[in-house]
Coordinates of C-alpha atoms in Angstrom, one line a residue:
V1 CA -40.5 8.6 7.9
M2 CA -38.2 5.9 9.5
G3 CA -40.8 3.2 8.9
R4 CA -41.4 4.2 5.3
L5 CA -37.6 4.2 4.6
A6 CA -37.2 0.8 6.3
S7 CA -40.0 -0.6 4.1
L8 CA -38.4 0.9 0.9
V9 CA -35.1 -0.9 1.8
L10 CA -37.0 -4.1 1.4
D11 CA -39.3 -3.3 -1.4
A12 CA -37.6 -0.7 -3.6
K13 CA -35.9 -1.5 -6.9
A14 CA -32.3 -2.6 -6.8
E15 CA -31.2 0.6 -8.5
V16 CA -32.4 2.8 -5.6
R17 CA -32.3 0.5 -2.6
D18 CA -28.9 1.6 -1.5
I19 CA -30.1 5.3 -1.6
Y20 CA -32.9 4.5 0.8
A21 CA -30.5 2.6 3.1
T22 CA -28.1 5.5 3.1
C23 CA -30.8 7.9 3.9
L24 CA -31.9 5.6 6.8
K25 CA -28.4 5.4 8.2
G26 CA -28.0 9.1 7.9
L27 CA -31.2 9.7 9.9
I28 CA -30.1 7.2 12.5
F29 CA -26.9 9.0 13.0
E30 CA -28.4 12.5 13.2
L31 CA -31.5 11.9 15.4
H32 CA -31.4 12.8 19.1
D33 CA -31.1 10.2 21.8
S34 CA -34.7 10.9 22.8
C35 CA -35.8 9.4 19.5
S36 CA -34.2 6.0 20.1
T37 CA -37.4 4.2 21.1
I38 CA -39.2 5.4 18.0
V39 CA -36.3 4.4 15.8
C40 CA -36.0 0.9 17.3
Q41 CA -39.7 0.3 17.0
A42 CA -39.8 1.4 13.4
V43 CA -36.6 -0.1 12.0
I44 CA -35.6 -3.2 13.9
P45 CA -38.6 -5.4 12.9
K46 CA -38.2 -4.5 9.2
M47 CA -34.5 -5.1 9.2
L48 CA -35.0 -8.5 11.0
Q49 CA -37.6 -9.3 8.3
G50 CA -35.1 -8.6 5.5
I51 CA -32.4 -10.7 7.2
T52 CA -34.5 -13.8 8.0
Q53 CA -37.2 -13.9 5.2
T54 CA -37.1 -14.5 1.5
V55 CA -38.4 -11.2 0.2
S56 CA -37.8 -11.8 -3.5
N57 CA -37.7 -14.8 -5.8
N58 CA -34.4 -13.7 -7.1
P59 CA -31.5 -15.0 -4.9
A60 CA -29.3 -12.1 -5.9
T61 CA -31.9 -9.6 -4.9
D62 CA -32.3 -11.4 -1.5
T63 CA -28.6 -11.3 -0.9
A64 CA -28.5 -7.5 -1.7
I65 CA -31.4 -6.9 0.7
K66 CA -29.7 -8.8 3.5
E67 CA -26.5 -6.8 3.0
E68 CA -28.3 -3.5 3.2
C69 CA -30.4 -4.6 6.2
T70 CA -27.3 -5.8 8.1
D71 CA -25.6 -2.5 7.4
V72 CA -28.6 -0.5 8.7
L73 CA -28.9 -2.8 11.7
H74 CA -25.2 -2.3 12.5
D75 CA -25.5 1.5 12.5
L76 CA -28.7 1.4 14.5
L77 CA -27.3 -0.9 17.3
K78 CA -24.1 1.2 17.4
R79 CA -26.2 4.4 17.9
F80 CA -29.2 3.2 19.9
G81 CA -28.3 -0.3 21.0
E82 CA -28.6 0.5 24.7
N83 CA -32.3 1.3 24.5
K84 CA -34.0 -1.4 26.6
M85 CA -37.2 -1.3 24.5
W86 CA -35.8 -3.8 22.0
F87 CA -34.0 -6.1 24.5
N88 CA -36.6 -8.8 24.0
E89 CA -35.6 -8.9 20.3
Q90 CA -31.9 -9.6 21.0
E91 CA -32.3 -13.4 20.8
P92 CA -34.1 -13.4 17.4
V93 CA -31.6 -10.8 16.1
S94 CA -28.7 -12.8 17.3
H95 CA -30.0 -16.1 15.7
A96 CA -30.7 -14.3 12.5
L97 CA -27.2 -12.9 12.3
L98 CA -25.6 -16.2 13.2
N99 CA -27.5 -17.9 10.3
L100 CA -25.8 -15.4 7.9
L101 CA -22.4 -16.8 8.9
S102 CA -23.1 -20.1 7.1
S103 CA -21.3 -20.9 3.9
A104 CA -24.5 -20.5 2.0
Y105 CA -24.0 -16.8 1.8
R106 CA -21.2 -14.9 0.0
P107 CA -18.3 -13.4 2.0
S108 CA -19.6 -9.8 1.8
V109 CA -22.8 -10.8 3.7
R110 CA -20.8 -12.8 6.3
K111 CA -18.4 -10.0 6.8
R112 CA -21.3 -7.5 7.5
A113 CA -22.9 -10.1 9.8
I114 CA -19.7 -10.4 11.9
A115 CA -19.5 -6.6 12.3
C116 CA -23.1 -6.5 13.4
I117 CA -22.7 -9.4 15.8
G118 CA -19.8 -7.5 17.4
V119 CA -21.9 -4.3 18.0
L120 CA -24.8 -6.5 19.3
S121 CA -22.6 -8.3 21.7
A122 CA -21.7 -5.0 23.4
V123 CA -25.2 -4.5 24.6
M124 CA -26.1 -8.1 25.4
S125 CA -26.7 -9.3 28.9
D126 CA -24.1 -11.7 30.4
R127 CA -26.5 -14.7 29.9
Q128 CA -27.0 -13.9 26.2
L129 CA -23.3 -13.2 25.7
H130 CA -22.4 -16.5 27.2
G131 CA -24.9 -18.3 24.8
L132 CA -23.5 -16.4 21.8
I133 CA -19.8 -17.4 22.6
R134 CA -20.8 -20.9 23.3
V135 CA -22.5 -21.2 19.9
L136 CA -19.5 -19.6 18.1
L137 CA -17.0 -21.9 19.8
Q138 CA -19.0 -24.9 19.0
N139 CA -19.1 -23.8 15.4
V140 CA -15.3 -23.3 15.4
R141 CA -14.9 -26.9 16.6
N142 CA -17.4 -28.3 14.1
A143 CA -16.4 -26.3 11.1
N144 CA -15.9 -28.6 8.1
T145 CA -13.7 -26.2 6.0
K146 CA -10.9 -23.9 6.8
S147 CA -12.9 -21.0 5.5
N148 CA -15.8 -21.6 7.8
K149 CA -13.4 -22.0 10.7
Q150 CA -11.7 -18.7 9.9
M151 CA -15.1 -16.9 9.7
Y152 CA -16.2 -18.1 13.2
I153 CA -12.8 -17.3 14.7
Q154 CA -12.9 -13.9 13.3
C155 CA -16.4 -13.5 14.8
V156 CA -15.1 -14.4 18.2
G157 CA -12.3 -12.0 17.9
T158 CA -14.7 -9.2 16.9
V159 CA -17.0 -10.0 19.9
G160 CA -13.9 -9.9 22.2
R161 CA -12.9 -6.4 20.9
N162 CA -16.4 -5.1 21.4
V163 CA -17.2 -6.5 24.9
G164 CA -13.7 -5.9 26.3
F165 CA -13.2 -7.3 29.8
R166 CA -16.5 -9.1 29.8
I167 CA -15.1 -11.9 27.7
G168 CA -12.5 -12.6 30.4
S169 CA -14.8 -15.2 32.0
H170 CA -14.8 -17.2 28.8
L171 CA -11.1 -17.3 28.1
S172 CA -10.6 -20.5 30.0
E173 CA -12.4 -22.1 27.1
I174 CA -11.4 -19.7 24.2
A175 CA -7.6 -19.4 24.8
P176 CA -6.8 -23.1 24.9
L177 CA -8.9 -23.7 21.8
F178 CA -7.2 -20.9 19.8
L179 CA -3.7 -21.8 20.9
S180 CA -4.3 -25.4 19.9
I181 CA -5.5 -24.2 16.4
C182 CA -2.3 -22.1 16.2
G183 CA -0.3 -25.2 16.9
E184 CA -2.0 -27.5 14.4
D185 CA 0.4 -28.9 11.7
R186 CA 3.3 -26.9 13.0
E187 CA 5.5 -30.0 13.4
G188 CA 7.3 -30.8 10.2
E189 CA 5.9 -27.6 8.7
E190 CA 8.8 -27.2 6.3
D191 CA 7.9 -30.5 4.6
T192 CA 4.2 -31.0 4.7
A193 CA 2.2 -28.4 6.5
M194 CA 2.0 -25.9 3.6
D195 CA 1.8 -28.3 0.7
G196 CA -1.4 -28.3 -1.3
G197 CA -4.0 -25.7 -1.9
D198 CA -5.1 -25.2 1.7
A199 CA -2.0 -23.2 2.7
E200 CA -3.7 -19.8 2.3
A201 CA -6.8 -20.9 4.2
E202 CA -4.6 -22.3 7.0
H203 CA -2.7 -19.0 7.1
E204 CA -6.0 -17.0 7.4
V205 CA -7.2 -19.3 10.3
V206 CA -4.0 -18.9 12.3
E207 CA -3.9 -15.1 11.6
N208 CA -7.4 -14.6 12.9
C209 CA -6.6 -16.7 16.0
L210 CA -3.6 -14.6 16.8
T211 CA -5.5 -11.3 16.1
A212 CA -8.2 -12.4 18.6
I213 CA -5.6 -13.4 21.1
E214 CA -3.9 -10.0 20.8
S215 CA -7.2 -8.3 21.8
F216 CA -7.6 -10.7 24.7
V217 CA -4.1 -9.9 26.0
I218 CA -4.8 -6.2 25.9
K219 CA -8.3 -6.2 27.3
C220 CA -8.1 -9.2 29.7
T221 CA -4.6 -9.0 31.0
H222 CA -5.1 -10.9 34.2
Q223 CA -7.1 -13.8 32.7
M224 CA -4.4 -14.4 30.1
V225 CA -1.6 -14.9 32.6
P226 CA -2.0 -18.7 32.9
Y227 CA -1.3 -19.0 29.1
L228 CA 1.7 -16.6 28.9
D229 CA 4.4 -19.2 28.6
Q230 CA 2.5 -21.2 26.0
L231 CA 1.7 -17.9 24.1
I232 CA 5.3 -16.7 24.1
K233 CA 6.5 -20.1 22.8
K234 CA 4.0 -20.2 20.0
S235 CA 4.2 -16.6 19.0
L236 CA 8.0 -16.8 18.7
A237 CA 7.7 -20.0 16.6
L238 CA 5.1 -18.4 14.3
A239 CA 7.1 -15.2 14.0
E240 CA 9.8 -17.3 12.4
Y241 CA 7.4 -19.4 10.3
D242 CA 8.5 -19.0 6.6
P243 CA 7.9 -22.3 4.7
N244 CA 9.0 -20.9 1.4
Y245 CA 12.6 -20.1 2.5
Y246 CA 15.3 -22.6 3.3
A247 CA 17.6 -21.2 6.0
G248 CA 21.1 -20.6 4.7
G249 CA 23.0 -20.5 8.0
D250 CA 25.7 -17.9 8.3
D251 CA 24.8 -16.6 4.8
D252 CA 21.7 -14.9 6.3
D253 CA 23.9 -12.3 7.9
E254 CA 25.6 -11.5 4.6
M255 CA 22.3 -11.1 2.9
L256 CA 21.6 -7.9 4.8
D257 CA 24.6 -6.0 3.4
G258 CA 24.4 -3.5 0.6
E259 CA 21.4 -2.1 -1.3
E260 CA 19.9 -5.6 -1.9
A261 CA 19.4 -6.2 1.9
D262 CA 15.7 -6.8 1.4
E263 CA 16.0 -9.5 -1.2
Y264 CA 16.7 -13.2 -0.8
D265 CA 19.0 -15.2 -2.9
D266 CA 17.2 -17.4 -5.4
E267 CA 18.7 -20.5 -3.9
G268 CA 17.1 -19.7 -0.6
L269 CA 13.5 -19.7 -1.9
A270 CA 11.6 -22.9 -2.0
E271 CA 9.5 -21.6 -4.8
S272 CA 8.0 -18.5 -6.2
D273 CA 6.4 -16.5 -3.3
D274 CA 4.0 -14.4 -5.3
D275 CA 1.1 -16.2 -3.7
D276 CA 2.8 -16.8 -0.3
T277 CA 0.6 -15.6 2.5
S278 CA 2.7 -16.9 5.5
W279 CA 3.8 -13.4 6.2
K280 CA 0.3 -12.8 7.6
V281 CA 1.1 -15.4 10.3
R282 CA 4.4 -13.8 11.1
R283 CA 3.0 -10.3 11.3
A284 CA 0.1 -11.4 13.6
A285 CA 2.5 -13.2 15.9
L286 CA 4.7 -10.1 16.2
K287 CA 1.6 -8.0 17.2
V288 CA 0.8 -10.6 19.9
L289 CA 4.3 -10.1 21.3
S290 CA 4.0 -6.4 21.2
A291 CA 0.7 -6.6 23.1
L292 CA 2.3 -8.9 25.7
I293 CA 5.1 -6.4 26.3
R294 CA 2.8 -3.4 26.6
S295 CA 0.2 -5.1 28.9
H296 CA 2.5 -6.9 31.4
P297 CA 5.2 -4.4 32.6
D298 CA 5.5 -6.5 35.8
R299 CA 7.0 -9.4 33.8
L300 CA 9.7 -7.6 31.8
E301 CA 12.5 -9.6 33.3
K302 CA 11.0 -12.7 31.8
F303 CA 10.2 -11.0 28.5
Y304 CA 13.7 -9.6 28.0
T305 CA 15.3 -12.9 28.6
A306 CA 13.0 -14.8 26.3
L307 CA 12.2 -12.3 23.6
T308 CA 15.2 -10.0 23.0
A309 CA 17.5 -12.4 21.1
P310 CA 14.8 -14.0 18.9
L311 CA 13.3 -10.7 18.0
V312 CA 16.7 -9.2 17.1
S313 CA 17.4 -12.2 14.9
R314 CA 14.1 -11.5 13.0
L315 CA 15.7 -8.3 11.7
K316 CA 16.6 -10.5 8.7
E317 CA 12.9 -10.8 7.8
R318 CA 12.6 -10.8 3.9
E319 CA 9.0 -9.4 3.8
E320 CA 9.0 -5.7 4.2
N321 CA 5.7 -5.3 5.9
V322 CA 6.7 -7.9 8.5
R323 CA 10.1 -6.4 8.9
L324 CA 8.5 -3.1 9.9
D325 CA 6.6 -4.9 12.6
V326 CA 9.8 -6.5 13.8
F327 CA 11.1 -2.9 14.2
N328 CA 8.0 -2.0 16.1
T329 CA 8.1 -4.9 18.4
V330 CA 11.8 -4.3 19.3
G331 CA 10.8 -0.7 19.9
E332 CA 8.2 -1.9 22.4
L333 CA 11.0 -3.7 24.3
V334 CA 13.1 -0.5 24.3
K335 CA 10.1 1.7 25.5
A336 CA 9.3 -0.8 28.3
A337 CA 12.8 -0.4 29.8
V338 CA 12.1 3.1 31.2
V339 CA 9.3 4.7 33.3
H340 CA 7.4 7.1 31.1
Q341 CA 6.2 10.2 32.8
D342 CA 3.3 12.5 31.8
T343 CA 5.4 15.6 31.9
P344 CA 8.5 16.0 29.8
T345 CA 11.8 15.6 31.5
G346 CA 13.6 18.9 32.0
P347 CA 17.1 19.9 32.9
L348 CA 18.5 18.7 36.2
D349 CA 18.1 21.2 39.0
F350 CA 21.2 20.9 41.3
E351 CA 19.9 23.6 43.7
S352 CA 17.2 21.4 45.2
S353 CA 19.3 19.7 47.9
G354 CA 22.2 20.3 50.1
A355 CA 24.2 17.4 48.7
E356 CA 23.7 18.7 45.2
R357 CA 24.7 22.3 46.2
S358 CA 28.0 21.0 47.4
T359 CA 28.9 19.8 43.8
S360 CA 31.9 21.5 42.3
G361 CA 31.1 24.5 40.2
A362 CA 32.4 23.1 36.9
M363 CA 30.7 19.8 37.3
A364 CA 27.4 21.4 38.3
Q365 CA 27.5 23.6 35.3
Q366 CA 28.2 20.7 33.0
E367 CA 25.3 18.7 34.4
R368 CA 22.9 21.6 34.1
N369 CA 23.4 21.6 30.4
K370 CA 22.0 18.1 30.1
A371 CA 18.5 16.9 30.4
A372 CA 17.8 14.2 32.9
L373 CA 18.1 10.7 31.6
P374 CA 14.9 8.6 31.5
R375 CA 14.5 6.6 34.7
Q376 CA 15.1 2.9 33.9
R377 CA 13.2 0.0 35.2
P378 CA 15.0 -2.6 37.3
A379 CA 14.8 -5.1 34.3
A380 CA 16.4 -2.6 31.9
A381 CA 19.9 -4.0 32.7
I382 CA 18.8 -7.4 31.4
F383 CA 17.5 -5.9 28.2
I384 CA 20.6 -3.9 27.6
K385 CA 22.8 -7.0 28.2
E386 CA 20.7 -9.2 25.8
F387 CA 20.5 -6.4 23.2
E388 CA 24.3 -6.1 23.2
R389 CA 24.8 -9.8 23.1
A390 CA 22.5 -10.2 20.1
N391 CA 24.6 -7.6 18.2
A392 CA 21.4 -5.6 17.5
V393 CA 22.8 -2.2 16.6
P394 CA 25.1 -3.4 13.7
L395 CA 22.1 -5.4 12.3
M396 CA 20.0 -2.2 12.5
L397 CA 22.7 -0.2 10.8
R398 CA 22.6 -2.4 7.8
H399 CA 18.9 -1.6 7.4
L400 CA 19.8 2.2 7.2
R401 CA 21.6 1.3 3.9
N402 CA 18.6 -0.6 2.6
S403 CA 17.4 0.3 -0.9
S404 CA 13.8 0.5 0.4
L405 CA 12.6 3.8 1.8
K406 CA 10.1 2.1 4.1
T407 CA 12.8 -0.1 5.7
R408 CA 15.2 2.8 6.1
Q409 CA 12.5 4.9 7.7
G410 CA 11.5 2.0 10.0
A411 CA 15.1 1.5 11.1
L412 CA 15.6 5.2 11.7
Q413 CA 12.3 5.2 13.8
L414 CA 13.7 2.4 15.9
F415 CA 17.0 4.3 16.4
K416 CA 14.9 7.3 17.5
T417 CA 13.1 5.2 20.0
I418 CA 16.4 4.1 21.5
A419 CA 17.6 7.7 21.6
Q420 CA 14.5 8.7 23.4
N421 CA 14.6 5.9 26.0
L422 CA 18.2 4.6 26.2
P423 CA 20.3 7.3 24.7
T424 CA 23.5 6.3 26.6
E425 CA 23.4 2.9 24.8
L426 CA 23.3 4.5 21.3
E427 CA 25.8 7.3 21.8
P428 CA 29.0 5.1 21.2
W429 CA 27.5 4.1 17.8
L430 CA 26.9 7.6 16.5
P431 CA 30.2 7.9 14.6
K432 CA 29.3 4.7 12.7
M433 CA 25.9 6.0 12.0
L434 CA 27.1 9.3 10.8
P435 CA 27.4 8.6 7.1
E436 CA 23.8 7.3 6.9
L437 CA 22.6 10.2 9.0
V438 CA 24.2 12.6 6.7
K439 CA 22.7 10.9 3.7
G440 CA 19.3 11.1 5.3
L441 CA 19.7 14.8 6.3
Q442 CA 20.7 15.7 2.7
G443 CA 18.1 13.5 1.1
S444 CA 14.8 14.6 -0.4
H445 CA 12.5 12.7 2.0
S446 CA 11.3 15.1 4.6
S447 CA 10.2 12.4 7.1
I448 CA 13.7 10.8 7.2
R449 CA 15.3 14.3 7.6
L450 CA 13.0 15.1 10.4
D451 CA 13.6 11.8 12.2
A452 CA 17.3 12.1 11.8
L453 CA 17.1 15.6 13.4
V454 CA 15.1 14.4 16.3
L455 CA 17.4 11.5 16.9
L456 CA 20.4 13.9 17.0
F457 CA 18.6 16.3 19.2
L458 CA 17.7 13.5 21.8
Q459 CA 21.3 12.3 21.7
A460 CA 22.8 15.8 22.1
E461 CA 20.3 16.6 24.9
H462 CA 21.5 13.6 26.9
Y463 CA 25.2 13.5 25.9
Q464 CA 27.6 11.6 28.1
D465 CA 30.9 11.8 26.2
A466 CA 31.2 15.3 24.6
S467 CA 34.1 14.2 22.4
V468 CA 31.7 12.0 20.4
F469 CA 29.7 15.1 19.4
Q470 CA 32.7 17.3 19.0
G471 CA 34.1 14.9 16.4
M472 CA 30.9 15.0 14.4
A473 CA 30.4 18.7 14.6
P474 CA 32.4 19.7 11.5
T475 CA 30.3 17.4 9.4
L476 CA 26.9 18.1 10.9
Y477 CA 26.8 21.8 11.7
P478 CA 27.0 23.0 8.1
I479 CA 24.0 20.7 7.4
F480 CA 22.0 22.0 10.4
L481 CA 22.6 25.6 9.3
K482 CA 21.5 24.8 5.8
L483 CA 18.3 23.1 7.0
L484 CA 17.4 26.3 9.0
D485 CA 16.2 27.6 5.6
D486 CA 14.3 24.5 4.7
S487 CA 10.8 25.2 3.3
Y488 CA 9.2 22.7 5.7
Y489 CA 8.7 24.5 8.9
K490 CA 9.0 21.5 11.1
I491 CA 12.5 20.7 9.7
A492 CA 13.6 24.4 10.2
A493 CA 12.3 24.4 13.8
Q494 CA 14.0 21.0 14.6
S495 CA 17.2 22.2 13.1
L496 CA 17.2 25.2 15.4
R497 CA 16.5 22.9 18.4
V498 CA 19.4 20.6 17.4
C499 CA 21.8 23.5 17.1
G500 CA 20.8 24.8 20.5
A501 CA 21.2 21.4 22.3
Y502 CA 24.4 20.5 20.4
V503 CA 26.2 23.6 21.7
Y504 CA 26.4 22.3 25.2
A505 CA 28.3 19.2 24.0
L506 CA 30.7 21.4 22.1
R507 CA 31.6 23.3 25.2
P508 CA 30.6 21.2 28.2
D509 CA 32.6 23.3 30.7
R510 CA 31.8 27.0 30.2
T511 CA 34.6 28.0 32.6
E512 CA 37.1 26.9 29.9
P513 CA 38.5 29.8 27.8
L514 CA 37.1 30.2 24.3
D515 CA 40.6 30.3 22.7
T516 CA 41.4 26.8 24.2
P517 CA 41.2 24.3 21.4
M518 CA 38.9 21.3 22.0
E519 CA 40.3 17.8 21.5

C-alpha cells in the first residue's frame, strides 16, 4: 500500500495528486514504530526520485510533484528518521534537497526544502552535519542576490533549531559571519543604506541572521559567550534602526502623550512607511536581547548596566508589534531580577525561629498578613537604580492611556510583571496609576479587567505602606464588589481574591480597635 501510494504521488493526475500525498502522510503518522523499515524502503526511493528527476514534460507539474514529495519526505523523516536502514541514503537526500534551494525553483519549493533539511539534520551523523553546514555557509558567502543569501541563512537557522547543541562546534564559523552580515551597510544607514529597491531584501537577510542567532544563544549558551559584547552592541543598534523616521529630539517624549501616542508626527517621517519593513529588524533584535537575558543569568550585572536605559528609551517605538516586543524584553529584565521558585511563595511563618518568636506581637501579626517578597538576585539593585534613572514608570504610564487596545494590554502586562517580581518598586506609583486601572476595571475588555485585578492582588499581597491602599480603597472596593457578579468566572474569582488580600492593608494591625478611624 505504501509503495503504491508513493508511486501515485509521482504518476497521478494533478487533480488527485495531493489526495494521494495526504493519504500517504496520514499512514506515516498512524503506523507503529515497528513498520518504520517497511515505510522507509517503500517511500524514500520514490520521494527521492520525484525530487531529483524530471517526471513530466510540464515544468509546472514537475514543481508540484517536488512540493508533494518534499512534504511527504519531511513527515517521514520526522516520524521514522532515526531508522538506520536508510542512513546510506542520507547523502543523496541531502544533495537533492540542497539543489531545491537554488533560485531556479519558486519560493514554495524552497521553503519546503528548508523545513525538510532541518528535520534531516537532526538524524545526521556529525560528519554529515559538518558537511551540510559547510556547504550552506559557502552558499551564504557566494550568494549573488539578497534573496538567495536570505534563503541559505534561513536554512542554517532551521538546522540550528533542529540539531540543538550539536551546532555549537560550528559557531566559531557561523557567528562571526552572521554578525558581519548584520553589520553590513549599517554605517550611514540614515542616508544610503535603505535607498533603492533592495531595502526589503536587506531587512529579510538581517532578520533571518538575528533569528538564527537567537536560537544559537538559547541552545548553545556557552559557545556564544565570546560574542556577547559584539552581539549586545549590534542588537541595541538594530533595535533602534528606523530609517524612515528622523529623530525629533525632546519632541519624542511629547509624542507619547494623549490618545495619539502610537502615531508619529508627519514631519518625523522620511516618507510613507506603508512598505517599510525595517520593523522586522528591530523586532528580531529585541528577541535576541530577550534570549540573552534568559540564557545568561550569571551576567545580569553587565546586562542591567548596558541594556536597561536603551530598552526603556525604546518605549517610544512607533510600530505597535515592535512596541509589544519592547514590553516583553523589559519584562525579561524584571523577571531576571528575582529568583523564581517552583513552589508559590506563601505567608511568612514567624514561628520557625527563636529570633522571630521574639518579635513584638503587633509587628508579627502585621507581617503574617503579607506574603513573602520574591528573593532578589544581587544584581537587582543595579536594575532598580537604572530603571528609576531612565524614568521608566512614567513612560509606561503614558502607554496605559494609548488609544490602541494591544498597547494598553501590553503595558498592563508589563506592570503586572513588575508587581509579581518587584512589587515594592511599583507601590509608590499606584495612586498615579489609579485612574487608568479604574478605567480598565470598568471597561468592556475582559483581559484588561483580569490583568488589572491580578496586578492589584499582587500589590496588596505584598503591601509595604498600608496608607497607599487605604487611600485607594473608597474608589476600588465598590468596583471589586460589582465585579463579584461578573459573568466571566475568572474575573469573579479574582475579584474575591483581591478583596481578601486588600483587607489586610486596610487594617494592618488587628489589635487596633475597629472604631478607630484610619488615616
